[in-house]
Coordinates of C-alpha atoms in Angstrom, one line a residue:
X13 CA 176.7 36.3 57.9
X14 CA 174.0 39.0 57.5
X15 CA 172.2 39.9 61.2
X16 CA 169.1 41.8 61.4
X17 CA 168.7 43.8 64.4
X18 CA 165.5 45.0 65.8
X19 CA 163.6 47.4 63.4
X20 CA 161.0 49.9 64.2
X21 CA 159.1 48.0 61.4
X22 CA 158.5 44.3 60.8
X23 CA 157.5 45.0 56.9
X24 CA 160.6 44.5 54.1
X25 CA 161.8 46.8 51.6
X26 CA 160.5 45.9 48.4
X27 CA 162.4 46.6 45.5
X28 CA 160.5 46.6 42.4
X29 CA 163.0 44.8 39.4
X30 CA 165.7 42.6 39.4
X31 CA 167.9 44.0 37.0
X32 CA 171.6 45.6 37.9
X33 CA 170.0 48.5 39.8
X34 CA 167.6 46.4 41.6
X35 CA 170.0 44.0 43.2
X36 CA 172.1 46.4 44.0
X37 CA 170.4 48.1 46.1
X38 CA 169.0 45.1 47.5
X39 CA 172.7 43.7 48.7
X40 CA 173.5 46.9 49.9
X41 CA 170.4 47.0 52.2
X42 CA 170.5 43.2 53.4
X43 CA 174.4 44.1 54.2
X44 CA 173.2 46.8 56.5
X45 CA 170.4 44.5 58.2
X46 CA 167.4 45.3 56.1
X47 CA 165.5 42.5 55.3
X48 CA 164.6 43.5 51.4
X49 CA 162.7 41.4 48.7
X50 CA 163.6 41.9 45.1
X51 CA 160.1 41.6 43.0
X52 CA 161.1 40.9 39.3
X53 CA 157.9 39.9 36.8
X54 CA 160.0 37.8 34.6
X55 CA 161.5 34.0 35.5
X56 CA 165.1 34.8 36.4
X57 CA 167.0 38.1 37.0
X58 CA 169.1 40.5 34.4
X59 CA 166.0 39.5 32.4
X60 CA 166.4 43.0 29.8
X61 CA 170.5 41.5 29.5
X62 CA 169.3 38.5 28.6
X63 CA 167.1 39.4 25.6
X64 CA 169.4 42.0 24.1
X65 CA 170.9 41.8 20.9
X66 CA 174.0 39.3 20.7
X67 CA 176.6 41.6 19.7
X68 CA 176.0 43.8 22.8
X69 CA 179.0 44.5 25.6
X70 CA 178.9 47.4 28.2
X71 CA 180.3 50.5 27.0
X72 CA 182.1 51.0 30.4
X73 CA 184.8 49.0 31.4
X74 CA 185.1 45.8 33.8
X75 CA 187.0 47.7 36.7
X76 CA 184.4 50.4 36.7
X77 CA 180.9 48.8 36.1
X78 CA 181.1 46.3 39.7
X79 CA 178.3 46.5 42.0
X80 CA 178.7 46.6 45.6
X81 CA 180.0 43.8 47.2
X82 CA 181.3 42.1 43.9
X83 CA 183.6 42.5 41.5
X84 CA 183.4 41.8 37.5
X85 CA 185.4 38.6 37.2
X86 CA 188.9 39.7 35.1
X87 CA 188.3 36.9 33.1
X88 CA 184.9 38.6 31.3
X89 CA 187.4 40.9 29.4
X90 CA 187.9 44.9 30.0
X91 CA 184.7 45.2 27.7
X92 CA 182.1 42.4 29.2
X93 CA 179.8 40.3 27.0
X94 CA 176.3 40.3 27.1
X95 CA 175.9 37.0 28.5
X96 CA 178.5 37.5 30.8
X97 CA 176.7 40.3 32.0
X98 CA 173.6 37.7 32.6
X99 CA 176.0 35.3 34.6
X100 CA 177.5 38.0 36.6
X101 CA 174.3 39.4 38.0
X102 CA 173.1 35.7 38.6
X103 CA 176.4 35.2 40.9
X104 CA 175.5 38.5 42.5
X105 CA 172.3 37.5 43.4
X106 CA 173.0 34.0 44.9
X107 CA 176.7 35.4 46.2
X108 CA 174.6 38.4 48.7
X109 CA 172.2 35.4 49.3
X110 CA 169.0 37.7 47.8
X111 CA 165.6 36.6 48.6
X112 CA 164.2 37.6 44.9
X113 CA 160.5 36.4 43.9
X114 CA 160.2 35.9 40.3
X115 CA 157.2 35.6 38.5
X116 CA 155.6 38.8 40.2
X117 CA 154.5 41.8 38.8
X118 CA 153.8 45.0 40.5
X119 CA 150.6 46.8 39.5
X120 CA 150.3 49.5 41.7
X121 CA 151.8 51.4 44.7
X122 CA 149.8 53.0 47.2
X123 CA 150.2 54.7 50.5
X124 CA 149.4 53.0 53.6
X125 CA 146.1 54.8 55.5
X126 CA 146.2 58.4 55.8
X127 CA 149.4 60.4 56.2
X128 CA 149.9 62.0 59.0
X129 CA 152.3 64.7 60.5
X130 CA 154.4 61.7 62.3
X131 CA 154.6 59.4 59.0
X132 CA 157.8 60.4 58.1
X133 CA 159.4 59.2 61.4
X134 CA 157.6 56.5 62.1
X135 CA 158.5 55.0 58.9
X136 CA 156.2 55.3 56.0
X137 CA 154.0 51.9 55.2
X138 CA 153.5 50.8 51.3
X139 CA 151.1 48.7 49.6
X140 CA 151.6 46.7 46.0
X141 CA 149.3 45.5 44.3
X142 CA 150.9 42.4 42.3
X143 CA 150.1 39.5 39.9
X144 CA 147.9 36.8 41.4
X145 CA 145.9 39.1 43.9
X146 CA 148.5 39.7 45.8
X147 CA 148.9 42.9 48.4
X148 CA 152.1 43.0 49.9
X149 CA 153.0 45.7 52.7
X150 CA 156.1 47.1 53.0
X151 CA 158.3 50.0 54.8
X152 CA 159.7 51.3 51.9
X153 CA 160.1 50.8 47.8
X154 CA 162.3 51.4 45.9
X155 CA 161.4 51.3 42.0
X156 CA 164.4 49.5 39.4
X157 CA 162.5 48.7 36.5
X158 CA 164.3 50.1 34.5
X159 CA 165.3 53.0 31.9
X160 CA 164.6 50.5 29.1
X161 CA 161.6 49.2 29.6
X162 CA 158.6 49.2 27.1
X163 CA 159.7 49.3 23.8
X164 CA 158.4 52.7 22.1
X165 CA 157.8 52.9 17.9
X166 CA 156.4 56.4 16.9
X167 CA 152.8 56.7 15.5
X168 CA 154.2 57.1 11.7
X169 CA 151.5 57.8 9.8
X170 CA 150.8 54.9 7.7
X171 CA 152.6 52.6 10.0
X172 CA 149.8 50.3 10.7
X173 CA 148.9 49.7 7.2
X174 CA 152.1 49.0 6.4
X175 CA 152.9 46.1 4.3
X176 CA 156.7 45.4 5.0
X177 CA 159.0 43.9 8.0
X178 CA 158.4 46.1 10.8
X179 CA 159.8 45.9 14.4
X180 CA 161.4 47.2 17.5
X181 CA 165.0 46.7 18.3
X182 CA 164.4 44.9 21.1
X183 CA 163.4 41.9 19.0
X184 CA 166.7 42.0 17.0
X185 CA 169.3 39.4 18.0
X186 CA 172.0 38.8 15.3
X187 CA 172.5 39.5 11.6
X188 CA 172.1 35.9 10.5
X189 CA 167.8 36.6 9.3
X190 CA 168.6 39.5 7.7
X191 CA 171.5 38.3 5.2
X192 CA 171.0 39.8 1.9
X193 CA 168.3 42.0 2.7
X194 CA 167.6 45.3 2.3
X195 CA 167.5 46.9 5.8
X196 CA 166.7 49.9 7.0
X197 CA 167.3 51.0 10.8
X198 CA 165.2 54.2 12.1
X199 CA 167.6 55.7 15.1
X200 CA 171.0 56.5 15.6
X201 CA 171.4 55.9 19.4
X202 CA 174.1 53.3 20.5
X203 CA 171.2 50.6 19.7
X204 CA 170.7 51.7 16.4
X205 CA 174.3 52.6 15.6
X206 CA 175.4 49.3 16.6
X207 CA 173.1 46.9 15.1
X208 CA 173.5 49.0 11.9
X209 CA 177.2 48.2 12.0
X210 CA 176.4 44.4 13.3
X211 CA 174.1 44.2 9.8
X212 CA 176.6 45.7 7.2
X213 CA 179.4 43.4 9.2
X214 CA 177.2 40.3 9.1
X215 CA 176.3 40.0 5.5
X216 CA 173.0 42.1 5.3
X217 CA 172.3 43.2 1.4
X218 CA 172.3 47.3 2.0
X219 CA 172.3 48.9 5.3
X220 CA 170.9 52.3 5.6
X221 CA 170.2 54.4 8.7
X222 CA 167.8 57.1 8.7
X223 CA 168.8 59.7 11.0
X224 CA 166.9 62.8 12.4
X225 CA 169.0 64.6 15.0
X226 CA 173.0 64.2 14.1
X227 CA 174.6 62.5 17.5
X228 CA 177.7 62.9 18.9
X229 CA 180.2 60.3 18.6
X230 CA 182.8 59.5 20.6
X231 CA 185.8 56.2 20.7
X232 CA 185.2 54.1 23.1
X233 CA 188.8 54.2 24.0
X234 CA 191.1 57.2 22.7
X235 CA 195.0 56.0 23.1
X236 CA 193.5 53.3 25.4
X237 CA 191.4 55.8 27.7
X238 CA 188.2 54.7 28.0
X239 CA 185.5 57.4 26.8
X240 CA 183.8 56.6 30.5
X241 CA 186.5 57.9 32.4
X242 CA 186.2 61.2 30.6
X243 CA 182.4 61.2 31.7
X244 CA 183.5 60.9 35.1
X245 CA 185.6 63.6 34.6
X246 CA 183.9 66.2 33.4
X247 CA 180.2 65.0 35.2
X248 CA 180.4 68.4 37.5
X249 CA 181.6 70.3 35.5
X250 CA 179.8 73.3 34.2
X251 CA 178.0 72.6 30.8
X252 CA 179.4 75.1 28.3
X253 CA 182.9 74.2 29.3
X254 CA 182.0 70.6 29.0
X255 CA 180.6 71.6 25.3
X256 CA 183.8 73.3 24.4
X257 CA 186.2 70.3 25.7
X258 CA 183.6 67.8 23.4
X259 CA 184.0 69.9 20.9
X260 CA 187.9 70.0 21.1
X261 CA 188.0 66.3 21.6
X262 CA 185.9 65.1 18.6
X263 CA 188.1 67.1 16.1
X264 CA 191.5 65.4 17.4
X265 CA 189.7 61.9 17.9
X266 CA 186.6 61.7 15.8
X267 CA 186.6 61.8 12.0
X268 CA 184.3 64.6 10.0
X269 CA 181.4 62.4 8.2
X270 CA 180.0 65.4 6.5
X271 CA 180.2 63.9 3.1
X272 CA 178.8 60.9 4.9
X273 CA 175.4 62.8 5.8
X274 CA 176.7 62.9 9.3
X275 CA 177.9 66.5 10.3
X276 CA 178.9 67.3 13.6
X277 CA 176.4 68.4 15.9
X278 CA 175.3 72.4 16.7
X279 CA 174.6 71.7 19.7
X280 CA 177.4 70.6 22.6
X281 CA 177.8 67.3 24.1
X282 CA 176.5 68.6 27.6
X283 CA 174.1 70.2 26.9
X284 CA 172.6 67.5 24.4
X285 CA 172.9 64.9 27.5
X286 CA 171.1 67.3 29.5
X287 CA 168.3 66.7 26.9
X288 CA 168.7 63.1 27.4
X289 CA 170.9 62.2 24.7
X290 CA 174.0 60.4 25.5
X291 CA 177.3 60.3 23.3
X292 CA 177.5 57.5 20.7
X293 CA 180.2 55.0 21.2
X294 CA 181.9 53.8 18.2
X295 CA 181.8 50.2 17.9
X296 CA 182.0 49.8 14.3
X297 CA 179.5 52.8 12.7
X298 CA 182.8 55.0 11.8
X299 CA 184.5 52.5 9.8
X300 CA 180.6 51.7 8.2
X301 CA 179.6 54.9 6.9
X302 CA 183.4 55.3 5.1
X303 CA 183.6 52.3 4.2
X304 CA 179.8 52.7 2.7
X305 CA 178.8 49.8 3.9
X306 CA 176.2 52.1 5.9
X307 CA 174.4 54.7 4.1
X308 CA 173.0 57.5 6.3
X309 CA 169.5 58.7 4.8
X310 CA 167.0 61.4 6.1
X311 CA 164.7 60.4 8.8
X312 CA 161.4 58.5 8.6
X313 CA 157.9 60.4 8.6
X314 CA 155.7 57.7 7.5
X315 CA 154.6 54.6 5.2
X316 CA 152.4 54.0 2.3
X317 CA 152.1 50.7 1.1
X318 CA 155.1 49.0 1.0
X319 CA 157.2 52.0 1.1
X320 CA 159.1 54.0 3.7
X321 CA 158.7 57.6 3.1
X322 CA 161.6 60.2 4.3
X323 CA 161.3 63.5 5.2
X324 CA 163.7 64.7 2.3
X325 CA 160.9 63.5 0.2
X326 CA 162.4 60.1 -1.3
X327 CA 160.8 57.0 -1.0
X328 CA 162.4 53.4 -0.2
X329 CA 161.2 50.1 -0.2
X330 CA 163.7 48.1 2.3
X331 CA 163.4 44.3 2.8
X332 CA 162.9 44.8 6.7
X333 CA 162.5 48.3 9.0
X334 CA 164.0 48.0 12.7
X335 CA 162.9 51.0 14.8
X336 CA 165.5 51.5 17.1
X337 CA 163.5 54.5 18.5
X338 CA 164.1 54.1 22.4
X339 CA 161.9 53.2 25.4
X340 CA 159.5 54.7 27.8
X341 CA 159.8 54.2 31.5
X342 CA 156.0 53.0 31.7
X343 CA 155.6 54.1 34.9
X344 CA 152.0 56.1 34.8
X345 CA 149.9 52.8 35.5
X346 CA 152.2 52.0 38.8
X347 CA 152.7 55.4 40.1
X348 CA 150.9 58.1 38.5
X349 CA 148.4 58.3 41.0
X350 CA 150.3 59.6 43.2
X351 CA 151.0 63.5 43.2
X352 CA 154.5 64.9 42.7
X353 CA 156.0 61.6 42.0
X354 CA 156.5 62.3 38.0
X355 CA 157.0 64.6 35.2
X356 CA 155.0 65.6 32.9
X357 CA 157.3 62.9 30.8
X358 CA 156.4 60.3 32.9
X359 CA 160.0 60.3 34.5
X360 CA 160.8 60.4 38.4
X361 CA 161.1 63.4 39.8
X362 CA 164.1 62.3 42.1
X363 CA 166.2 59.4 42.1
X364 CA 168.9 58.1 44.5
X365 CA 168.6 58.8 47.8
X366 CA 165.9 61.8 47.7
X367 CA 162.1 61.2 48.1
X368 CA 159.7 62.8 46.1
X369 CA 158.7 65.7 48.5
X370 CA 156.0 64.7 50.5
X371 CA 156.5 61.1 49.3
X372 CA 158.8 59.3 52.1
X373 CA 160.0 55.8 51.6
X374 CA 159.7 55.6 47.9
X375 CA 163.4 55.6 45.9
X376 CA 164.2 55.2 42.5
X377 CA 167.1 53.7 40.7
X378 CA 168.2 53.4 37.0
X379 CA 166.1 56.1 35.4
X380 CA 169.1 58.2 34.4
X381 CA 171.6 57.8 31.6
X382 CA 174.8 59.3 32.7
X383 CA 177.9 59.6 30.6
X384 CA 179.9 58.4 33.3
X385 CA 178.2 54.8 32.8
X386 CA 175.2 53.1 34.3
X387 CA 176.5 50.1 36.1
X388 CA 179.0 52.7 38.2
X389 CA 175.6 55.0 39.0
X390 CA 173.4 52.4 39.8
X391 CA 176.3 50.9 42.1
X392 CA 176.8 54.4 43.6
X393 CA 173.0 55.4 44.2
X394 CA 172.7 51.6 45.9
X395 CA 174.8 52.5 48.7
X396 CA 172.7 55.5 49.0
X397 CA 169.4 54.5 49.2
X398 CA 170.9 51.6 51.5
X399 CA 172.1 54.0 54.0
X400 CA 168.9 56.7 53.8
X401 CA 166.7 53.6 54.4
X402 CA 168.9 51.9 57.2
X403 CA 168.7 55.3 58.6
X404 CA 165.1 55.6 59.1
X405 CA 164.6 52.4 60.9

């Protein structure tokens, strides 16, 4: 049984998203006495997981992708499901008891009245602005919306006048609407890599995947070692020497796909994630591009017509286009008001257990892709924020 003792405040924590990162935090904080409320926009938590495309398990493995205060069930497999993903994070949220309020969206956070020189230890106040008029006060936030969040297509030229199947990977659930056709997917992150190789698996006519910058792939497991535990690994170490140890690994694990329009990268593994590229995981895409069953073409700089122009110069006419061409953070209209709080990307500043400077009481979580997996970050920067904020009261 959770107690609350006696806090300098009487407002909650509100934690913005009720994704992974969001209820994690949110257990850690109720287990320390912090009465927290989870605000997630959607009807049910793990709503991202539960639109994702079918085919999808974490990259990470079971033991290492837990939140705090419960494990992965050993039944969901060393490599979990989508869907079990979904159940798990309902079970953590009724399993910590979690007072989450769906159906809420956040508009705006503001400071509370005027700072002062005592704000920080008195405990800094928050208002939100959310869906139905409502302004909710609390003594701290703490922001999980998530590094996926608004689906993001590039301004092709020609991309509004264009007379095909055009859309985001987001909508893309299975291969089954696409059999026969002539597909064309634009991105070769894990999203794009993936549903590529779910296509050419699932009976799509041609596959081909137009690629800009060459990523670095890596197994997912290499002599049964899971690619994460490397990332944890070499996470500290410095980046040229993780950049020479990538490079030694992918010529012992990793096959050359030169001849497959796939060369390995100029740049190093590090120092690409730096930029915030993460490592491909091979879930199929290797044994696709031999195989030809995925044919790698030169990237996409616009449309006319019905065509898909490349920047080699050719010109295609797929069936269907699926832009699997990233996210944005969409976090300007909530935050970017307030000074010092993002880059000039958009991104937070800080995440974890820092405060933007002059910014006390606001936290992010989840707005980092780490090689060393997300679920083991999110888990990790949860207790963190937990204590800072149990801290302060």
């Amino acid at each position: 049984m959770v107690t609350t003792p006696q806090q300098r405040s009487s407002h909650p924590v509100y934690v913005i998203g009720g994704g992974p990162g969001g209820l994690a935090v949110a257990a850690s904080l109720r287990e320390r006495g912090v009465r927290v409320v989870v605000l997630e926009k959607s009807d049910a938590v793990g709503a991202s997981w539960r639109t994702h495309y079918d085919r999808l398990r974490l990259h990470t493995t079971r033991r290492l992708s837990g939140l705090p205060g419960l494990r992965i069930p050993r039944s969901f497999g060393r490599w979990v499901a989508r869907a079990d993903v979904v159940r798990y994070l309902e079970k953590y949220a009724e399993k910590h008891e979690l007072e989450v309020v769906t159906g809420v969206e956040v508009f705006r956070v503001e400071r509370a009245g005027a700072e002062s020189a005592g704000a920080e230890s008195a405990g800094a106040e928050w208002i939100l602005h959310a869906t139905g008029g409502r302004r909710l006060i609390g003594r701290a936030v703490v922001v999980a919306t998530g590094y996926n969040h608004t689906p993001y297509v590039p301004e092709w030229p020609g991309r509004d006048a264009y007379e095909g199947e055009l859309s985001h990977a987001r909508a893309y659930r299975n291969p089954g609407p696409y059999a026969g056709k002539d597909v064309l997917v634009v991105g070769v992150g894990n999203t794009g890599a993936e549903i590529a190789a779910d296509l050419a698996e699932g009976g799509a006519g041609r596959v081909r995947l137009a690629v800009r910058t060459v990523p670095h792939i890596v197994r997912r497991t290499t002599l049964g070692w899971p690619a994460q535990r490397s990332g944890i690994l070499i996470r500290r170490l410095p980046a040229g020497l993780v950049d020479r140890l990538g490079a030694l690994l992918a010529r012992f694990a990793t096959p050359d796909l030169t001849a497959y329009g796939l060369p390995r990268p100029d740049t190093g593994l590090a120092t690409r994630q730096r930029e915030g590229a993460v490592p491909v995981q091979d879930v199929g895409l290797i044994d696709a591009v031999r195989s030809g069953k995925v044919e790698v073409v030169a990237a996409v700089d616009g449309f006319e017509g019905g065509e898909v122009l490349l920047a080699d110069g050719t010109r295609i006419a797929p069936d269907a286009v699926i832009a699997a061409t990233g996210y944005r953070r969409a976090l300007e209209p909530l935050l970017g008001h307030l000074d010092g709080v993002l880059d000039e990307h958009g991104r937070p500043v800080v995440h974890g257990a820092r405060c933007p400077r002059d910014v006390p009481g606001l936290y992010f979580t989840g707005f980092t892709n780490p090689i060393s997996g997300m679920f083991r970050e999110l888990a990790m920067d949860a207790e963190k924020i937990a204590r800072r904020i149990a801290r302060s009261r």
